[in-house]
CSV table of C-alpha atoms in Angstrom, one decimal:
chain,number,residue,atom,x,y,z
H,1,MET,CA,87.9,-58.2,20.6
H,2,GLU,CA,89.8,-60.3,18.1
H,3,GLU,CA,91.7,-58.8,15.2
H,4,GLY,CA,89.4,-58.2,12.3
H,5,MET,CA,86.3,-59.2,14.1
H,6,THR,CA,83.1,-57.4,13.1
H,7,LEU,CA,81.0,-56.3,16.0
H,8,PRO,CA,77.9,-58.3,16.8
H,9,THR,CA,75.0,-56.4,15.3
H,10,GLY,CA,73.4,-54.0,17.7
H,11,ALA,CA,75.7,-54.7,20.6
H,12,VAL,CA,76.4,-51.6,22.7
H,13,GLN,CA,80.1,-51.1,23.2
H,14,THR,CA,81.8,-48.9,25.8
H,15,ILE,CA,84.1,-46.2,24.9
H,16,PRO,CA,85.9,-46.1,28.2
H,17,ALA,CA,86.5,-42.7,29.8
H,18,ARG,CA,89.8,-41.2,28.6
H,19,SER,CA,90.3,-44.1,26.2
H,20,GLY,CA,89.7,-45.2,22.7
H,21,ILE,CA,88.2,-48.1,20.8
H,22,ALA,CA,88.0,-49.1,17.1
H,23,ALA,CA,85.8,-51.4,15.2
H,24,ARG,CA,85.1,-52.7,11.7
H,25,VAL,CA,81.8,-51.7,10.1
H,26,LYS,CA,80.2,-52.9,6.8
H,27,LYS,CA,78.8,-50.6,4.1
H,28,ASP,CA,75.2,-49.7,4.9
H,29,GLN,CA,75.4,-50.5,8.6
H,30,PHE,CA,74.5,-47.8,11.0
H,31,ILE,CA,76.8,-46.5,13.7
H,32,LYS,CA,75.2,-44.9,16.8
H,33,VAL,CA,77.4,-42.9,19.2
H,34,ILE,CA,75.7,-42.2,22.5
H,35,ASN,CA,76.6,-39.4,24.9
H,36,THR,CA,75.7,-41.5,27.8
H,37,HIS,CA,76.3,-39.0,30.5
H,38,GLY,CA,75.5,-36.0,28.3
H,39,THR,CA,78.7,-33.9,28.4
H,40,GLN,CA,81.4,-36.2,26.9
H,41,VAL,CA,83.1,-35.2,23.7
H,42,VAL,CA,83.9,-38.2,21.5
H,43,ASP,CA,86.6,-37.7,18.8
H,44,ALA,CA,85.8,-39.9,15.8
H,45,TRP,CA,87.7,-41.1,12.7
H,46,ALA,CA,86.8,-43.4,9.8
H,47,PHE,CA,89.0,-45.2,7.4
H,48,ASN,CA,88.4,-47.1,4.2
H,49,ALA,CA,88.8,-50.8,5.4
H,50,LEU,CA,90.4,-51.7,2.0
H,51,ASP,CA,92.9,-48.8,2.0
H,52,LEU,CA,93.9,-47.2,5.3
H,53,THR,CA,95.5,-44.2,3.6
H,54,GLU,CA,91.9,-43.2,2.6
H,55,TRP,CA,90.2,-41.5,5.6
H,56,MET,CA,87.4,-39.3,6.5
H,57,SER,CA,88.6,-35.7,5.8
H,58,MET,CA,87.2,-32.7,7.6
H,59,GLU,CA,88.7,-30.4,5.0
H,60,ALA,CA,87.2,-32.3,2.1
H,61,SER,CA,83.9,-32.7,3.9
H,62,ARG,CA,83.5,-29.0,4.6
H,63,ALA,CA,84.2,-28.4,0.9
H,64,SER,CA,81.5,-30.9,0.0
H,65,PHE,CA,78.7,-29.9,2.3
H,66,MET,CA,79.8,-26.3,2.4
H,67,LYS,CA,79.3,-25.8,6.1
H,68,LEU,CA,81.5,-25.6,9.2
H,69,ALA,CA,79.5,-28.4,10.8
H,70,ALA,CA,77.3,-31.1,9.3
H,71,ALA,CA,73.6,-31.2,9.6
H,72,VAL,CA,71.4,-34.3,9.4
H,73,GLY,CA,71.5,-35.6,5.8
H,74,ASP,CA,75.0,-34.4,5.2
H,75,THR,CA,77.7,-36.8,4.1
H,76,PHE,CA,81.3,-36.7,5.2
H,77,VAL,CA,83.8,-37.6,2.4
H,78,THR,CA,87.3,-39.0,2.3
H,79,ASN,CA,90.6,-37.5,1.3
H,80,GLN,CA,89.6,-39.0,-2.1
H,81,ARG,CA,86.3,-37.2,-2.0
H,82,LYS,CA,84.3,-40.4,-1.7
H,83,PRO,CA,81.2,-40.6,0.6
H,84,ILE,CA,82.2,-42.4,3.9
H,85,LEU,CA,79.7,-41.4,6.7
H,86,THR,CA,76.3,-39.8,6.4
H,87,LEU,CA,74.7,-38.2,9.5
H,88,VAL,CA,71.2,-39.7,9.5
H,89,GLU,CA,70.0,-38.8,13.0
H,90,ASP,CA,71.0,-36.4,15.8
H,91,THR,CA,69.3,-35.9,19.1
H,92,SER,CA,72.1,-34.0,20.6
H,93,ARG,CA,71.4,-30.4,19.3
H,94,CYS,CA,75.2,-30.1,18.9
H,95,ALA,CA,77.2,-28.6,16.1
H,96,HIS,CA,79.8,-31.3,16.0
H,97,ASP,CA,83.1,-29.6,15.7
H,98,THR,CA,85.2,-30.2,12.5
H,99,LEU,CA,87.7,-27.4,13.2
H,100,MET,CA,89.9,-28.5,16.1
H,101,ALA,CA,92.8,-31.0,16.2
H,102,PRO,CA,92.4,-34.0,18.5
H,103,CYS,CA,94.2,-33.4,21.7
H,104,ASP,CA,97.7,-34.8,22.0
H,105,ARG,CA,100.6,-35.0,24.5
H,106,TRP,CA,102.1,-31.7,23.3
H,107,ARG,CA,98.8,-29.9,23.8
H,108,TYR,CA,98.7,-30.9,27.4
H,109,GLY,CA,102.3,-29.8,27.8
H,110,LEU,CA,101.3,-26.4,26.6
H,111,LEU,CA,98.4,-26.4,29.1
H,112,GLY,CA,100.9,-26.9,31.9
H,113,VAL,CA,100.5,-30.7,32.4
H,114,GLU,CA,103.8,-32.3,33.5
H,115,GLY,CA,104.4,-35.9,32.5
H,116,TYR,CA,102.0,-38.0,30.4
H,117,HIS,CA,98.3,-37.1,30.0
H,118,ASP,CA,95.8,-39.4,28.2
H,119,ASN,CA,95.0,-37.9,24.8
H,120,CYS,CA,92.8,-38.5,21.8
H,121,ARG,CA,95.7,-38.9,19.4
H,122,ASP,CA,97.3,-41.7,21.3
H,123,ASN,CA,93.9,-43.2,21.9
H,124,LEU,CA,93.3,-43.4,18.2
H,125,HIS,CA,96.6,-45.2,17.5
H,126,SER,CA,96.2,-47.5,20.4
H,127,ALA,CA,92.6,-48.4,19.4
H,128,LEU,CA,93.7,-49.1,15.8
H,129,ALA,CA,96.6,-51.2,17.1
H,130,ASN,CA,94.1,-53.4,19.0
H,131,LEU,CA,92.5,-54.1,15.6
H,132,GLY,CA,95.9,-54.8,14.0
H,133,VAL,CA,95.8,-51.6,12.1
H,134,VAL,CA,98.6,-49.0,11.7
H,135,ILE,CA,98.2,-45.6,10.0
H,136,ARG,CA,101.1,-43.2,9.2
H,137,ALA,CA,99.5,-39.9,10.2
H,138,THR,CA,96.8,-38.5,12.4
H,139,PRO,CA,93.9,-37.2,10.4
H,140,PRO,CA,91.9,-34.3,11.7
H,141,SER,CA,89.1,-35.7,13.9
H,142,LEU,CA,85.3,-35.2,13.8
H,143,ASN,CA,84.7,-34.0,17.4
H,144,LEU,CA,81.2,-35.3,18.3
H,145,PHE,CA,79.3,-33.2,20.8
H,146,MET,CA,82.1,-30.7,21.0
H,147,ASN,CA,80.9,-27.1,21.2
H,148,ILE,CA,83.2,-24.7,19.4
H,149,PRO,CA,81.1,-21.6,18.7
H,150,TRP,CA,82.3,-19.2,16.0
H,151,THR,CA,81.5,-15.5,15.6
H,152,ALA,CA,80.9,-13.5,12.4
H,153,ASP,CA,84.4,-12.3,12.8
H,154,GLY,CA,85.7,-15.8,12.9
H,155,GLU,CA,86.7,-15.9,16.5
H,156,LEU,CA,86.4,-19.4,18.1
H,157,ALA,CA,85.9,-20.4,21.8
H,158,TRP,CA,85.9,-23.6,23.9
H,159,GLY,CA,82.3,-24.2,24.9
H,160,GLU,CA,80.6,-26.8,27.0
H,161,PRO,CA,78.5,-29.5,25.3
H,162,VAL,CA,74.8,-28.7,25.0
H,163,SER,CA,73.9,-32.4,24.7
H,164,THR,CA,71.9,-34.3,27.3
H,165,PRO,CA,72.4,-37.8,28.8
H,166,GLY,CA,71.6,-40.5,26.3
H,167,SER,CA,71.4,-38.2,23.3
H,168,TYR,CA,73.1,-39.6,20.3
H,169,VAL,CA,74.2,-39.3,16.7
H,170,ARG,CA,73.6,-42.0,14.1
H,171,PHE,CA,75.6,-42.4,10.9
H,172,ARG,CA,75.3,-44.7,7.9
H,173,ALA,CA,78.5,-46.3,6.6
H,174,GLU,CA,78.9,-45.5,2.9
H,175,MET,CA,81.8,-48.0,2.5
H,176,ASP,CA,83.4,-50.8,4.5
H,177,LEU,CA,85.1,-49.0,7.3
H,178,VAL,CA,87.4,-49.0,10.3
H,179,VAL,CA,86.0,-46.5,12.8
H,180,ALA,CA,87.7,-45.3,15.9
H,181,PHE,CA,86.4,-43.3,18.8
H,182,SER,CA,88.1,-41.6,21.7
H,183,ALA,CA,86.3,-40.4,24.9
H,184,CYS,CA,88.2,-37.1,25.1
H,185,PRO,CA,90.3,-36.9,28.3
H,186,GLN,CA,90.4,-33.1,28.2
H,187,ASP,CA,90.1,-32.1,31.9
H,188,ILE,CA,91.9,-28.8,31.7
H,189,LEU,CA,89.4,-26.9,29.4
H,190,PRO,CA,85.6,-27.2,30.0
H,191,ILE,CA,84.9,-28.9,26.7
H,192,ASN,CA,83.6,-32.0,28.5
H,193,GLY,CA,81.3,-30.0,30.7
H,194,VAL,CA,82.4,-29.0,34.2
H,195,THR,CA,86.2,-28.8,34.1
H,196,GLY,CA,87.8,-32.0,35.3
H,197,THR,CA,84.9,-34.3,34.3
H,198,THR,CA,85.5,-37.1,31.8
H,199,THR,CA,83.2,-40.0,31.4
H,200,ASP,CA,82.4,-43.2,29.4
H,201,ALA,CA,80.4,-43.0,26.2
H,202,HIS,CA,78.9,-45.8,24.1
H,203,PHE,CA,78.4,-46.9,20.5
H,204,SER,CA,76.7,-49.6,18.6
H,205,VAL,CA,76.7,-50.9,15.0
H,206,GLU,CA,73.4,-52.1,13.5
S,1,MET,CA,117.3,-26.0,-8.3
S,2,GLU,CA,119.6,-28.7,-6.9
S,3,GLU,CA,118.4,-31.0,-4.2
S,4,GLY,CA,118.8,-29.4,-0.8
S,5,MET,CA,119.8,-26.1,-2.1
S,6,THR,CA,118.8,-23.1,-0.1
S,7,LEU,CA,117.4,-20.2,-2.1
S,8,PRO,CA,119.7,-17.2,-2.8
S,9,THR,CA,118.5,-14.6,-0.2
S,10,GLY,CA,115.9,-12.3,-1.6
S,11,ALA,CA,115.7,-13.9,-5.1
S,12,VAL,CA,112.1,-13.8,-6.4
S,13,GLN,CA,111.0,-17.2,-7.6
S,14,THR,CA,108.1,-18.0,-9.8
S,15,ILE,CA,105.3,-20.2,-8.8
S,16,PRO,CA,104.3,-21.1,-12.3
S,17,ALA,CA,100.6,-21.0,-13.2
S,18,ARG,CA,98.8,-24.3,-12.3
S,19,SER,CA,102.1,-25.7,-10.9
S,20,GLY,CA,104.0,-26.0,-7.6
S,21,ILE,CA,107.4,-25.3,-6.2
S,22,ALA,CA,109.2,-26.1,-2.9
S,23,ALA,CA,112.1,-24.6,-1.1
S,24,ARG,CA,114.2,-24.9,2.0
S,25,VAL,CA,114.1,-22.0,4.4
S,26,LYS,CA,116.1,-21.4,7.6
S,27,LYS,CA,114.7,-20.4,10.9
S,28,ASP,CA,114.2,-16.6,11.2
S,29,GLN,CA,114.2,-16.1,7.5
S,30,PHE,CA,111.2,-14.3,6.0
S,31,ILE,CA,109.0,-15.8,3.2
S,32,LYS,CA,107.1,-13.4,1.1
S,33,VAL,CA,104.3,-14.7,-1.2
S,34,ILE,CA,103.2,-12.3,-3.8
S,35,ASN,CA,99.8,-12.3,-5.6
S,36,THR,CA,101.5,-10.9,-8.7
S,37,HIS,CA,98.3,-10.7,-10.8
S,38,GLY,CA,96.0,-10.1,-7.8
S,39,THR,CA,93.5,-13.0,-8.1
S,40,GLN,CA,95.6,-16.1,-7.8
S,41,VAL,CA,95.1,-18.5,-4.8
S,42,VAL,CA,98.3,-20.0,-3.6
S,43,ASP,CA,98.0,-23.2,-1.5
S,44,ALA,CA,100.9,-23.4,1.0
S,45,TRP,CA,102.4,-26.1,3.2
S,46,ALA,CA,105.4,-26.1,5.6
S,47,PHE,CA,107.3,-29.0,7.0
S,48,ASN,CA,109.9,-29.3,9.7
S,49,ALA,CA,113.1,-29.8,7.7
S,50,LEU,CA,114.5,-32.3,10.3
S,51,ASP,CA,111.3,-34.4,10.5
S,52,LEU,CA,109.0,-34.4,7.5
S,53,THR,CA,106.2,-36.0,9.5
S,54,GLU,CA,105.9,-32.8,11.4
S,55,TRP,CA,103.9,-30.3,9.3
S,56,MET,CA,102.0,-27.1,9.6
S,57,SER,CA,98.5,-28.1,10.9
S,58,MET,CA,95.4,-26.0,10.1
S,59,GLU,CA,93.5,-27.9,12.8
S,60,ALA,CA,96.1,-27.3,15.5
S,61,SER,CA,96.7,-23.7,14.4
S,62,ARG,CA,93.0,-22.8,14.7
S,63,ALA,CA,93.1,-24.3,18.2
S,64,SER,CA,96.1,-22.1,18.9
S,65,PHE,CA,95.1,-18.7,17.6
S,66,MET,CA,91.4,-19.5,18.2
S,67,LYS,CA,90.2,-18.0,14.9
S,68,LEU,CA,89.0,-19.4,11.5
S,69,ALA,CA,91.8,-17.4,9.8
S,70,ALA,CA,95.0,-15.9,11.0
S,71,ALA,CA,95.6,-12.2,11.5
S,72,VAL,CA,99.0,-10.4,11.4
S,73,GLY,CA,100.9,-11.5,14.5
S,74,ASP,CA,99.3,-15.0,14.6
S,75,THR,CA,101.5,-18.1,14.5
S,76,PHE,CA,100.7,-21.3,12.7
S,77,VAL,CA,101.7,-24.4,14.6
S,78,THR,CA,102.6,-28.0,13.6
S,79,ASN,CA,100.9,-31.3,14.3
S,80,GLN,CA,103.2,-31.3,17.4
S,81,ARG,CA,101.9,-27.8,18.4
S,82,LYS,CA,105.3,-26.1,17.7
S,83,PRO,CA,105.4,-22.7,16.1
S,84,ILE,CA,106.3,-23.0,12.4
S,85,LEU,CA,105.2,-19.8,10.6
S,86,THR,CA,104.2,-16.4,11.9
S,87,LEU,CA,102.2,-14.0,9.7
S,88,VAL,CA,104.1,-10.8,10.1
S,89,GLU,CA,102.7,-8.6,7.2
S,90,ASP,CA,99.7,-8.8,4.9
S,91,THR,CA,98.8,-6.2,2.3
S,92,SER,CA,96.1,-8.4,0.7
S,93,ARG,CA,93.1,-7.7,2.9
S,94,CYS,CA,92.3,-11.4,2.6
S,95,ALA,CA,91.2,-13.9,5.2
S,96,HIS,CA,93.4,-16.7,4.0
S,97,ASP,CA,91.4,-19.9,4.1
S,98,THR,CA,92.2,-22.6,6.6
S,99,LEU,CA,89.1,-24.7,6.0
S,100,MET,CA,89.2,-26.2,2.5
S,101,ALA,CA,91.1,-29.2,1.2
S,102,PRO,CA,93.6,-28.6,-1.5
S,103,CYS,CA,92.1,-29.5,-4.9
S,104,ASP,CA,92.9,-33.0,-6.2
S,105,ARG,CA,92.1,-35.2,-9.2
S,106,TRP,CA,89.0,-36.5,-7.5
S,107,ARG,CA,87.6,-33.0,-6.9
S,108,TYR,CA,87.9,-32.2,-10.6
S,109,GLY,CA,86.2,-35.5,-11.5
S,110,LEU,CA,83.2,-34.5,-9.3
S,111,LEU,CA,83.2,-31.1,-11.0
S,112,GLY,CA,82.7,-32.9,-14.4
S,113,VAL,CA,86.3,-32.8,-15.7
S,114,GLU,CA,87.1,-35.8,-17.8
S,115,GLY,CA,90.8,-37.0,-17.8
S,116,TYR,CA,93.6,-35.4,-15.8
S,117,HIS,CA,93.4,-31.9,-14.4
S,118,ASP,CA,96.3,-30.1,-12.8
S,119,ASN,CA,95.7,-30.0,-9.0
S,120,CYS,CA,97.3,-28.6,-5.8
S,121,ARG,CA,97.7,-32.0,-4.2
S,122,ASP,CA,99.8,-33.4,-7.0
S,123,ASN,CA,101.6,-30.1,-7.3
S,124,LEU,CA,102.6,-30.4,-3.7
S,125,HIS,CA,104.0,-33.9,-4.1
S,126,SER,CA,105.8,-33.0,-7.4
S,127,ALA,CA,107.3,-29.9,-5.9
S,128,LEU,CA,108.6,-31.9,-2.9
S,129,ALA,CA,110.0,-34.6,-5.2
S,130,ASN,CA,112.0,-31.9,-7.0
S,131,LEU,CA,113.7,-31.3,-3.6
S,132,GLY,CA,114.2,-35.0,-3.0
S,133,VAL,CA,111.5,-35.0,-0.4
S,134,VAL,CA,108.7,-37.6,0.0
S,135,ILE,CA,105.7,-37.3,2.5
S,136,ARG,CA,103.2,-40.0,3.2
S,137,ALA,CA,100.0,-38.0,3.5
S,138,THR,CA,98.6,-34.7,2.2
S,139,PRO,CA,98.2,-32.2,5.1
S,140,PRO,CA,95.4,-29.7,4.9
S,141,SER,CA,96.7,-26.6,3.1
S,142,LEU,CA,96.8,-22.9,4.1
S,143,ASN,CA,95.0,-21.4,1.1
S,144,LEU,CA,96.6,-18.0,0.7
S,145,PHE,CA,94.4,-15.2,-0.8
S,146,MET,CA,91.5,-17.7,-1.0
S,147,ASN,CA,88.1,-16.2,-0.1
S,148,ILE,CA,85.8,-18.6,1.7
S,149,PRO,CA,83.3,-16.4,3.5
S,150,TRP,CA,81.3,-17.9,6.4
S,151,THR,CA,77.9,-16.9,7.9
S,152,ALA,CA,76.8,-16.9,11.5
S,153,ASP,CA,75.0,-20.1,10.7
S,154,GLY,CA,78.2,-21.7,9.5
S,155,GLU,CA,77.4,-21.7,5.8
S,156,LEU,CA,80.5,-21.5,3.5
S,157,ALA,CA,80.8,-20.2,-0.1
S,158,TRP,CA,83.4,-20.0,-2.8
S,159,GLY,CA,84.3,-16.3,-3.2
S,160,GLU,CA,86.7,-14.5,-5.5
S,161,PRO,CA,89.9,-13.1,-4.1
S,162,VAL,CA,89.8,-9.6,-2.8
S,163,SER,CA,93.5,-9.0,-3.2
S,164,THR,CA,95.1,-6.6,-5.7
S,165,PRO,CA,98.1,-7.1,-8.1
S,166,GLY,CA,101.3,-7.2,-6.2
S,167,SER,CA,99.8,-7.6,-2.8
S,168,TYR,CA,101.6,-10.0,-0.6
S,169,VAL,CA,101.9,-11.9,2.7
S,170,ARG,CA,105.1,-12.2,4.7
S,171,PHE,CA,105.9,-15.0,7.2
S,172,ARG,CA,108.7,-15.5,9.6
S,173,ALA,CA,110.0,-19.1,9.7
S,174,GLU,CA,110.0,-20.3,13.3
S,175,MET,CA,112.1,-23.4,12.5
S,176,ASP,CA,114.2,-24.8,9.6
S,177,LEU,CA,111.6,-25.6,7.0
S,178,VAL,CA,110.6,-27.1,3.7
S,179,VAL,CA,107.9,-24.9,2.2
S,180,ALA,CA,105.8,-25.8,-0.8
S,181,PHE,CA,103.4,-23.6,-2.8
S,182,SER,CA,100.9,-24.4,-5.5
S,183,ALA,CA,99.4,-21.8,-7.8
S,184,CYS,CA,95.9,-23.3,-7.7
S,185,PRO,CA,94.7,-24.5,-11.1
S,186,GLN,CA,91.0,-24.3,-10.1
S,187,ASP,CA,89.4,-22.9,-13.3
S,188,ILE,CA,85.9,-24.4,-12.8
S,189,LEU,CA,84.9,-22.4,-9.6
S,190,PRO,CA,85.6,-18.6,-9.4
S,191,ILE,CA,88.1,-18.8,-6.5
S,192,ASN,CA,90.9,-17.5,-8.8
S,193,GLY,CA,88.9,-14.5,-9.9
S,194,VAL,CA,87.0,-14.7,-13.2
S,195,THR,CA,86.3,-18.3,-13.8
S,196,GLY,CA,88.9,-19.9,-16.0
S,197,THR,CA,91.8,-17.6,-15.1
S,198,THR,CA,94.9,-19.1,-13.5
S,199,THR,CA,98.1,-17.1,-13.3
S,200,ASP,CA,101.7,-17.2,-12.0
S,201,ALA,CA,102.5,-16.0,-8.5
S,202,HIS,CA,105.8,-15.4,-6.9
S,203,PHE,CA,107.7,-15.8,-3.6
S,204,SER,CA,111.0,-14.8,-2.1
S,205,VAL,CA,113.0,-15.9,1.0
S,206,GLU,CA,115.0,-13.1,2.8
């Protein structure tokens, strides 16, 4: 896709397995992210198209909707507390994780991987580079379909997705955006279903 | 304090009410943060002294110790997954919040404040500037003594601190650091005890 190009309305785009893709979205458009094969975590980020230092903030969003995970009707906000994405529909039955960092090369090193491993952090920056966009930090990601259960004592665990093939989330863009998605290449822990499985996912802008 | 100066060992420094302070700390030194008056939230950040783009990451730390809040013995890690601060002692009985963004000017605007209000985000950057340090983003903060209870359903609330005057936390520095603290100026919500109260806190490096 050419730099700065807006997606054709409604076109379904592939988020290739273990890889990332970014797109420009206009205010009031809807973004649908589809868990095509049912068990793929998709890390998501959103940036103000006019100021790339303003991004969707998990820590400000939790303080806004006062939950660990958003429900339909909840709005994510930026690091300037402005509405950026509203969750308007969700057929996945998932509590989309807001707590965990996107995976990165160091994470895989700690998990015993030698040499390079695809990772969501690098996927984000590569996807943005394909749009001609550079950011100077890696914001915490919204981890779509990712199942991180918590206990009353605050213990966390790595769960498998509870979504089903073709289930999706739909967001309304509350400002002109750059969005980025990474089909998480985590194949050491079972967060993408049966350990070792990583698949494509899809999204559309309407 | 002069730029780059290391604190005299053991000297107790004031974190002035509604304000911030930063300091350089050597690997294996201990940092004690004291809730002098018992109900003051202290937002905390830590940066690799040799690379200020590497900072203590709440989202990577939760993924490391697998809890919403650290317990004694747990180690916070950086956005490169390296150990940075270990919680070695805690007399406060608090679950130090890792979930909420540091307060900022926009937050107070949403709370109905007109004009400028002191805030932890600006306190961070001002405190670092006093050390001659500039960072290009605002990392999520570790909110010491801040009481954000969660429910099994993932609902969050703004609680009052449960700490007592003089109670403290003690950390071991796992690398050479720049640390920054802000005595949270939140006087609209009751997170610093009785609404409207903001006080000094203190810290020392040993």
